[in-house]
Short mmCIF file of C-alpha atoms in Angstrom, two decimals:
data_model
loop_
_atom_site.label_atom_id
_atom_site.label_comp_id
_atom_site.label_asym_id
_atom_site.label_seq_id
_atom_site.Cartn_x
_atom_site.Cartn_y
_atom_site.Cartn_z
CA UNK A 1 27.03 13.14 -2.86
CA UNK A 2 26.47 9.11 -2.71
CA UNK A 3 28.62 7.39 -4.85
CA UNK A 4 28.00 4.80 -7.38
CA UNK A 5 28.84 1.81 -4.80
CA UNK A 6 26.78 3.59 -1.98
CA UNK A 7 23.86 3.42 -4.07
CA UNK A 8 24.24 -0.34 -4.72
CA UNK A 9 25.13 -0.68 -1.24
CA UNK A 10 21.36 0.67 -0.14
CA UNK A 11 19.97 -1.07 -2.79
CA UNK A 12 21.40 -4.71 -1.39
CA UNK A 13 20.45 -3.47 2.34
CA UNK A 14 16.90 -2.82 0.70
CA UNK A 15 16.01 -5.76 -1.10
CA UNK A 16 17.34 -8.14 1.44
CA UNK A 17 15.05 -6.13 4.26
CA UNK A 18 12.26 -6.21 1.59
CA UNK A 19 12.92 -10.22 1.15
CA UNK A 20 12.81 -10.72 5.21
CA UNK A 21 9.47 -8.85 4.88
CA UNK A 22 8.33 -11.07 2.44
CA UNK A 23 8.96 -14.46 4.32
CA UNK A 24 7.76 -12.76 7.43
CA UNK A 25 4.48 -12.18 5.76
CA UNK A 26 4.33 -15.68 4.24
CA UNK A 27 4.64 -17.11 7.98
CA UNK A 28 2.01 -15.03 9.15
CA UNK A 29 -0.26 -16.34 6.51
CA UNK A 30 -3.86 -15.13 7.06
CA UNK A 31 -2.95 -13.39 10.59
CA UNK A 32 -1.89 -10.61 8.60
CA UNK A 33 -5.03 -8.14 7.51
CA UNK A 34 -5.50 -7.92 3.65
CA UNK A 35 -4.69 -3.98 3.86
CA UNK A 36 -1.28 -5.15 5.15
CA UNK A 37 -0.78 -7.53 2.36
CA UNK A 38 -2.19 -5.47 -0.60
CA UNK A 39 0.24 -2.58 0.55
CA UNK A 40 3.37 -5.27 0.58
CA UNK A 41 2.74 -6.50 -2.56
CA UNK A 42 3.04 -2.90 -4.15
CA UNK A 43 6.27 -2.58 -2.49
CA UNK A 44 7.82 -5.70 -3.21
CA UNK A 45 6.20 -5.03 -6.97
CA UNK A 46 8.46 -1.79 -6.69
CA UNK A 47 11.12 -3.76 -5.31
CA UNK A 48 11.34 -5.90 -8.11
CA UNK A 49 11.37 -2.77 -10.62
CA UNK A 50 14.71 -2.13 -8.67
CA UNK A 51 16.19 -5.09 -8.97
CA UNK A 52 15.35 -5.18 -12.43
CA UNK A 53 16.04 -1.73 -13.51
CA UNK A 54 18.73 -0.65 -10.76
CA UNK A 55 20.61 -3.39 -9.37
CA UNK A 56 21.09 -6.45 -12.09
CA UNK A 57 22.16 -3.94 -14.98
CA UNK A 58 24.81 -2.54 -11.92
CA UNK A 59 25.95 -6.30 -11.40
CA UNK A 60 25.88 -7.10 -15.11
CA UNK A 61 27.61 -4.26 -16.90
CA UNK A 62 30.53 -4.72 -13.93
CA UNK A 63 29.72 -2.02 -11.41
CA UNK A 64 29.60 -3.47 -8.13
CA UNK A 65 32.64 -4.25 -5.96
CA UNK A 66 33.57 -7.95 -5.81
CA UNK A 67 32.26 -7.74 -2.13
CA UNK A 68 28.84 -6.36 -3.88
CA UNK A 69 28.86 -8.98 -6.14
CA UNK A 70 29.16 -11.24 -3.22
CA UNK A 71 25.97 -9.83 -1.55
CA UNK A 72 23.84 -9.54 -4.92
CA UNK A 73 24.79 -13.45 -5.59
CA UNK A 74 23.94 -14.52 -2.27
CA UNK A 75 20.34 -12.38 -2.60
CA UNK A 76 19.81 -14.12 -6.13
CA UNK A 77 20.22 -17.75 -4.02
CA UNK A 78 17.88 -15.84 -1.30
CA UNK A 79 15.15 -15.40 -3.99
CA UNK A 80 15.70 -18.34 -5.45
CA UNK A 81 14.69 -20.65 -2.62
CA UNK A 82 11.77 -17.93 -1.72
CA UNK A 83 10.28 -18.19 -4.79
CA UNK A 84 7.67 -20.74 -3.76
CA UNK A 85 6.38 -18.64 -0.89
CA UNK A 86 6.93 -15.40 -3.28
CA UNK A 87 3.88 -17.35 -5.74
CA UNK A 88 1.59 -18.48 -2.74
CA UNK A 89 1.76 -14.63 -2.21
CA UNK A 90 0.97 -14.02 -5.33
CA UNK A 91 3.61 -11.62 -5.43
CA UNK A 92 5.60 -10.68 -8.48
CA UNK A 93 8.60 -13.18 -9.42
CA UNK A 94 11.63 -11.45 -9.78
CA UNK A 95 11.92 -10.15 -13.35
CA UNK A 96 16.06 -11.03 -13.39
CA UNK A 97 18.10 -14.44 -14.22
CA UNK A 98 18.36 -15.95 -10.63
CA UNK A 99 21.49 -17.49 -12.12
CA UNK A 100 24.55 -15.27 -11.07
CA UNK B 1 -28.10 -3.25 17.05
CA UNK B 2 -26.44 -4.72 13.62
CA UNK B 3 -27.59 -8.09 12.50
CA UNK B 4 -24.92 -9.93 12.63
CA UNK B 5 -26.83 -13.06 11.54
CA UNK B 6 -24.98 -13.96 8.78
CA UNK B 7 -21.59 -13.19 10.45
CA UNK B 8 -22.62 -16.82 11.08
CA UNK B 9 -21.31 -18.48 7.46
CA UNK B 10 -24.20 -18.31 5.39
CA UNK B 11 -24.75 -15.73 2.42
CA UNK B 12 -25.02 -12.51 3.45
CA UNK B 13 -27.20 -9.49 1.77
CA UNK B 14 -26.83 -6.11 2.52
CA UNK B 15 -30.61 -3.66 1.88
CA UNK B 16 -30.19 -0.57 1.25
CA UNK B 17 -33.03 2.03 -0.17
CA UNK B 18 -33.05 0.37 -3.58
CA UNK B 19 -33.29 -3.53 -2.43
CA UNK B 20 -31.15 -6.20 -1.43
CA UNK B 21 -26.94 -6.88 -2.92
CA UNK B 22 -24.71 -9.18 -2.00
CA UNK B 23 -22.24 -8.19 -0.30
CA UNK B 24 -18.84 -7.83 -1.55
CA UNK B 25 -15.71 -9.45 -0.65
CA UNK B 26 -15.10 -12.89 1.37
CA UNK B 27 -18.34 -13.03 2.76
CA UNK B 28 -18.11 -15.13 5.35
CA UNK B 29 -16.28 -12.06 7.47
CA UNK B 30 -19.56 -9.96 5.98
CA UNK B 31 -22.12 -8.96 7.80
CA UNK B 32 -24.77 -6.76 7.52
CA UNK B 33 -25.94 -3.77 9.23
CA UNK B 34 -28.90 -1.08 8.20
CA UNK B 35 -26.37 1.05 6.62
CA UNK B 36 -24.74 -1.43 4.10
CA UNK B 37 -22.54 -4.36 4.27
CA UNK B 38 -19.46 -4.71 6.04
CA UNK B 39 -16.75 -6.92 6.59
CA UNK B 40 -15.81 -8.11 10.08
CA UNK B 41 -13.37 -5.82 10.58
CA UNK B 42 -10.84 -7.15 13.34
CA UNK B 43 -10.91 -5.39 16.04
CA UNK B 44 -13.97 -3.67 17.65
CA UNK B 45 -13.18 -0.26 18.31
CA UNK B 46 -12.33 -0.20 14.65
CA UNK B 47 -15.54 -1.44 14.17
CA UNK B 48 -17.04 0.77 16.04
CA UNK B 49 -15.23 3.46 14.77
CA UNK B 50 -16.20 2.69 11.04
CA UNK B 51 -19.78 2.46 11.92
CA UNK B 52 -20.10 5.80 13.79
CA UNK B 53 -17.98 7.42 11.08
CA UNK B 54 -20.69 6.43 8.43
CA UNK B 55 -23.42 7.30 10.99
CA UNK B 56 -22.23 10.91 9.60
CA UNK B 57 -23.74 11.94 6.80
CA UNK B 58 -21.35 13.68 5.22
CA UNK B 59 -18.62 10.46 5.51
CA UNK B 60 -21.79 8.75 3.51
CA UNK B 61 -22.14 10.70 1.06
CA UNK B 62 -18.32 11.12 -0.14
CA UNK B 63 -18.43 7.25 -0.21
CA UNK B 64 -21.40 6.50 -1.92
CA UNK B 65 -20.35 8.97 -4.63
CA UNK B 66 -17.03 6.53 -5.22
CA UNK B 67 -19.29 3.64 -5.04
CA UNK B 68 -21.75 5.16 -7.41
CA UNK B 69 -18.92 5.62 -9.98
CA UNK B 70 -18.01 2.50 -8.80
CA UNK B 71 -21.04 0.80 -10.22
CA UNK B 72 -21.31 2.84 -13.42
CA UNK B 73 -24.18 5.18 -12.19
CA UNK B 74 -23.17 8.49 -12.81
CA UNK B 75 -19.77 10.83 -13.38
CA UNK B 76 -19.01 12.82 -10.56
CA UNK B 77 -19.22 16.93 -11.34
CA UNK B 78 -15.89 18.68 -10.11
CA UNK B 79 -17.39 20.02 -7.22
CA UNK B 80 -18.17 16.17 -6.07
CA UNK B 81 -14.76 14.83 -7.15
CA UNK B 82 -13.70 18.05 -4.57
CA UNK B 83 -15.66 16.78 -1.87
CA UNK B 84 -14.44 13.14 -2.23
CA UNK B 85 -10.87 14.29 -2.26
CA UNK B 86 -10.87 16.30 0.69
CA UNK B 87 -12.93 13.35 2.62
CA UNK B 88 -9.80 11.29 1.26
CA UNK B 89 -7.40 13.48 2.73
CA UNK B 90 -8.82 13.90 5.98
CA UNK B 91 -9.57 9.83 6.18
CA UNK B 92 -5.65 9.18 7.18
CA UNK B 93 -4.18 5.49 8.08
CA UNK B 94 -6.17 3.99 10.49
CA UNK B 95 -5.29 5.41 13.76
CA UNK B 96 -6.91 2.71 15.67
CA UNK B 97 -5.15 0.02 13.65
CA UNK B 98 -2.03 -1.91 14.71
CA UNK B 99 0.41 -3.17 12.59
CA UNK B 100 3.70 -5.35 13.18
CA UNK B 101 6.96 -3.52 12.48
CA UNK B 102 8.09 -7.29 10.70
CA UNK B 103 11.59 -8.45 10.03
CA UNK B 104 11.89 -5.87 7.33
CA UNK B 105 12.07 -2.97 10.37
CA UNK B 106 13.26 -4.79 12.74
CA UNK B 107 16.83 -3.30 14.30
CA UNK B 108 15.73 0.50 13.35
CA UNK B 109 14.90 2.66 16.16
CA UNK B 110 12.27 4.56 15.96
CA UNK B 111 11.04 6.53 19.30
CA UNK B 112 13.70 5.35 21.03
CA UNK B 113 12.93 2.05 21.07
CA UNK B 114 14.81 -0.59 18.97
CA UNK B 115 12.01 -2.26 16.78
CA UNK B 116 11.39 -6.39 16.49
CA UNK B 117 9.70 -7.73 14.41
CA UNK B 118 6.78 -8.33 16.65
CA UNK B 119 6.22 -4.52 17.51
CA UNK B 120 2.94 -3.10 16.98
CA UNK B 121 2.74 0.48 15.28
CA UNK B 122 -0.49 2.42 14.11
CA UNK B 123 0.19 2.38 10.21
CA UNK B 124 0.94 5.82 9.95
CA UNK B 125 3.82 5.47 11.80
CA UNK B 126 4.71 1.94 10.51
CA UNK B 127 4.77 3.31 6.28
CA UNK B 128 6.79 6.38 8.13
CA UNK B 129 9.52 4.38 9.23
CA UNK B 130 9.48 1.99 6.40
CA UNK B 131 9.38 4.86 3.25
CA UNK B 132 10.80 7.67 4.93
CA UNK B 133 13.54 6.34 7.74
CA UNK B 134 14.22 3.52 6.08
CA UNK B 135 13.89 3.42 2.13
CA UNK B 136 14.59 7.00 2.26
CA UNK B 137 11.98 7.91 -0.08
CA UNK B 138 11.23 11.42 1.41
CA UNK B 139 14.08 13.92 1.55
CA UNK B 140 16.31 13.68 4.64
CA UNK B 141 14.64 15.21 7.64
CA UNK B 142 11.04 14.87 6.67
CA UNK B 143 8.90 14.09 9.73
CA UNK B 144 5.90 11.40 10.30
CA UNK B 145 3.11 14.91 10.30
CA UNK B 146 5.04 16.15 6.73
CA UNK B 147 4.80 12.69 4.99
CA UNK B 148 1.49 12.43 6.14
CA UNK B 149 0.90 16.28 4.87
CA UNK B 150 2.59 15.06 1.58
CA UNK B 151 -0.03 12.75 0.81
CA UNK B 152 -2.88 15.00 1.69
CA UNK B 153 -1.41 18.11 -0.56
CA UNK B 154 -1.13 14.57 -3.17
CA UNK B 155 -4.73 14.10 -3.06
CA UNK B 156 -5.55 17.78 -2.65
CA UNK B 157 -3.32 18.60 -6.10
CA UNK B 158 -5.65 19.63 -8.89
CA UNK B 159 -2.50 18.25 -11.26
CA UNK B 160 -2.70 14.63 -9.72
CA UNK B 161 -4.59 11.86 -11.10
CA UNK B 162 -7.67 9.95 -10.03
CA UNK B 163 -8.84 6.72 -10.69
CA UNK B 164 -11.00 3.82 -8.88
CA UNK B 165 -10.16 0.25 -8.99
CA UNK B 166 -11.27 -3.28 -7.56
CA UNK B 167 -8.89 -5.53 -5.71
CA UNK B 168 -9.96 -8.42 -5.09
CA UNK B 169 -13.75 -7.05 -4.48
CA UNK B 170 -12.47 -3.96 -2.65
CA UNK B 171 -12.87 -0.67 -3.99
CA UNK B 172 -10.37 1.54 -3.55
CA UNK B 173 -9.49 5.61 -4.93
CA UNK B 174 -6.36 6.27 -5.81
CA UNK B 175 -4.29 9.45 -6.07
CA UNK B 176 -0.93 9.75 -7.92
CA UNK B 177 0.67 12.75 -8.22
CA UNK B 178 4.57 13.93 -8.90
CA UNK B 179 6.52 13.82 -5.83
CA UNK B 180 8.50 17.22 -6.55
CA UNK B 181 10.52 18.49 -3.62
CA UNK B 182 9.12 15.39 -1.63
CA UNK B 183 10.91 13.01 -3.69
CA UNK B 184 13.90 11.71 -1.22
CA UNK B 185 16.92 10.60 -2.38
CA UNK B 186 15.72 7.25 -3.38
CA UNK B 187 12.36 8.56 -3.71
CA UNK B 188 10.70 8.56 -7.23
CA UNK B 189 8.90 10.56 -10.09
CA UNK B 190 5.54 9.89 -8.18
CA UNK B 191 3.66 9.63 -5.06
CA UNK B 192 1.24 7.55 -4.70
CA UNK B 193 -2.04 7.52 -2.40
CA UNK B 194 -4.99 4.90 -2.21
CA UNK B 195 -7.86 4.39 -0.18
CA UNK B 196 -9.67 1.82 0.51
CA UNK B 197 -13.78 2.42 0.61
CA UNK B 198 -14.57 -0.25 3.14
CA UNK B 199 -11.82 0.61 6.03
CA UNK B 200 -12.58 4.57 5.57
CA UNK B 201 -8.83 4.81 5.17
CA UNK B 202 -5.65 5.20 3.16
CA UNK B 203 -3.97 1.52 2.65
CA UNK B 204 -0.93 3.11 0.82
CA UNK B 205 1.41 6.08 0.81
CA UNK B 206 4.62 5.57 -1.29
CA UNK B 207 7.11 6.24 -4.23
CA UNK B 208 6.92 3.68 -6.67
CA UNK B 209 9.86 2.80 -8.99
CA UNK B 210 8.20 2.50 -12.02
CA UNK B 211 4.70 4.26 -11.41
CA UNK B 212 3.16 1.91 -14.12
CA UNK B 213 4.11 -1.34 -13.34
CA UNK B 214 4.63 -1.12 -9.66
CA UNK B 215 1.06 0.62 -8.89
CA UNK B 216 -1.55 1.21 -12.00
CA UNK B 217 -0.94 -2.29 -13.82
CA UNK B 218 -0.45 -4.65 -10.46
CA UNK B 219 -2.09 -7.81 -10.83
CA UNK B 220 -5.43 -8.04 -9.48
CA UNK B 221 -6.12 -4.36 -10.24
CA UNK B 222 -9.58 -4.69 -12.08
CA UNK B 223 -11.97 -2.31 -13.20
CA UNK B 224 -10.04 0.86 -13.80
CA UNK B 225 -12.09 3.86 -13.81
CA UNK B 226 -9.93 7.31 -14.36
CA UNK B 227 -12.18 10.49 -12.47
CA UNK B 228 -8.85 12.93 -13.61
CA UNK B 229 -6.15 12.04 -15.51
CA UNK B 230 -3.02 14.42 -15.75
CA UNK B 231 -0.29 11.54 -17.14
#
C-alpha cells in the first residue's frame, strides 16, 4: 500500500510532467490542433485541483519530507515564471500562494 | 466536388435544406460543402474520412439530432438519446489523427520504443499512455482496448450523465459517469467522455479531480444543455 510520501512523490513527478506539457504546448503555439489544446486545458484544470486540494495542504500542514519540500518549492518557482505563458493559454492559474 | 471557395478568406455560408448559416467556428479554416460546413480539417485523409463518414446516413442523423438540441429545436425521445450514444461510442479518437507524445511523455516507453517529445501517436494511444501508464488513472494492468472499452460502457451507462456544450463555437456531447472498478489508484470519482460534433470523434477520455471544476464549469464552456442528468 503507497505511503503518505509515495503519494506526494507521484504527485511532484505529475505536476512537473504536466508543467513541461504546458510550455511544450505554449511553444507550439497554433501548430498544435484545437482538440489537442481543449483536452490539455482540462488536464492541467485537473492538475491544478491537485495542487490545490492534494499537494499544498501536504506541504502546508508539514507532510512532505524536507527533500519534498525541496521539489514542491522549486515547482512553485517553476509556475511562477510560467505563469505568463499559463494566461496566453488561457489556462487556469494555479489556485495556491506561489510563495513557499 | 466541395466548394472550397471560401476556404479562400472571405465569409463562408453553409445551405442546407432550410437556407443559408454561417458557419461556425474560425471561419477562415471553413469551408463549405453540400452537406454542411466544415472546418479545414488538417490533414486530408481525415478530411476525407469525415466527409465519407457523413455521406452515411445514419452518422447524419445521430449528429443532426445533437445539433438540433444544439439549436433549441426539439428534446430528443430516449430512443434518440440511445441512438446518439451508441454513435458516440462507436465514433472513438481519431484513428487517422496524429498527435505528439510532448515533453510531458517523453522518457516513458511505450511499444518498446522510448518516447520524445516529437513522437507522433494516434490519440487513442497518446490519452492511453498519458491517463493510464502514466497518471495511473486506470487500475494497474488496464490495457489501451479496456480504457477505450471503459469509455464506451461510460457513454453506454444508462446511470451516466449527458449534456451538450459550446467551446469556443464547437459543439461537443459529453458523458460523465462514476469510474467504479475503473478508477486507478490515482484515478477519480468520475470518468469523463466528450465528443466533439465537427471531428466525428471523442476529444477527451479522463478522471478528473474535482468533476465540477476540472470538466462541467471550465472556462469557455457555454451553453450547457443537460439530455440526462444522474448527479
Amino acid at each position: 500500500m503507497a505511503t503518505t510520501q509515495d503519494l506526494i512523490d507521484f504527485e511532484l513527478d505529475i505536476l512537473n510532467r504536466a508543467l513541461d506539457g504546458v510550455l511544450d504546448l505554449a511553444e507550439a503555439g497554433d501548430e498544435e490542433p484545437d482538440t489537442v489544446r481543449y483536452h490539455e486545458m482540462l488536464v492541467w484544470n485537473s492538475d491544478m485541483s491537485r495542487l490545490k486540494l492534494d499537494l499544498d495542504p501536504a506541504y502546508r500542514r508539514g507532510q512532505m519530507t524536507l527533500e519534498q519540500q525541496e521539489r514542491y518549492r522549486v515547482l512553485l518557482a517553476r509556475l511562477k515564471d510560467a505563469l505568463p505563458l499559463i494566461e496566453r493559454l488561457g489556462f487556469a492559474k494555479p489556485q495556491v500562494s506561489l510563495e513557499p | 466536388m466541395p466548394d472550397l471557395s471560401c476556404a479562400r478568406g472571405s465569409d463562408c455560408v453553409s445551405v442546407d435544406s432550410i437556407g443559408i448559416s454561417p458557419c461556425p467556428g474560425e471561419r477562415r479554416d471553413a469551408f463549405v460543402t453540400g452537406l454542411g460546413c466544415f472546418r479545414r480539417l488538417p490533414d486530408l485523409d481525415t478530411w476525407i474520412s469525415r466527409f465519407q463518414r457523413m455521406a452515411s446516413g445514419a452518422v447524419l442523423r445521430a449528429d443532426q439530432l445533437i445539433m438540433d438540441v444544439a439549436a433549441g429545436a426539439r428534446i430528443l425521445t430516449a430512443e434518440e438519446l440511445h441512438e446518439v450514444l451508441e454513435h458516440v461510442a462507436r465514433a472513438g479518437f481519431d484513428a487517422n489523427a496524429r498527435e505528439r507524445a510532448r515533453g510531458e511523455l517523453a522518457g516513458l516507453v511505450w511499444q518498446d520504443q522510448v518516447l520524445r517529445g516529437s513522437t507522433l501517436l494516434p490519440p487513442a494511444e497518446r490519452h492511453y499512455v498519458k491517463h493510464v501508464l502514466l497518471r495511473r488513472e486506470w487500475p494497474a494492468g488496464t490495457s489501451l482496448e479496456d480504457y477505450l472499452e471503459s469509455a464506451r460502457q461510460t457513454i453506454l451507462n444508462s446511470g451516466s450523465s449527458v449534456f451538450l456544450s459550446a467551446y469556443r463555437g464547437q459543439w461537443q456531447l459529453a458523458v460523465i459517469g462514476e469510474s467504479g472498478n475503473w478508477r486507478g489508484p490515482h484515478g477519480n470519482e468520475f470518468i469523463v467522455v466528450e465528443y466533439r460534433v465537427e471531428t466525428g470523434h471523442w476529444t477527451t477520455v479522463f478522471q478528473p479531480r474535482d468533476m465540477y471544476t476540472d470538466f462541467i464549469r471550465t472556462a469557455g464552456r457555454e451553453r450547457v444543455r443537460w439530455l440526462r442528468r444522474r448527479i
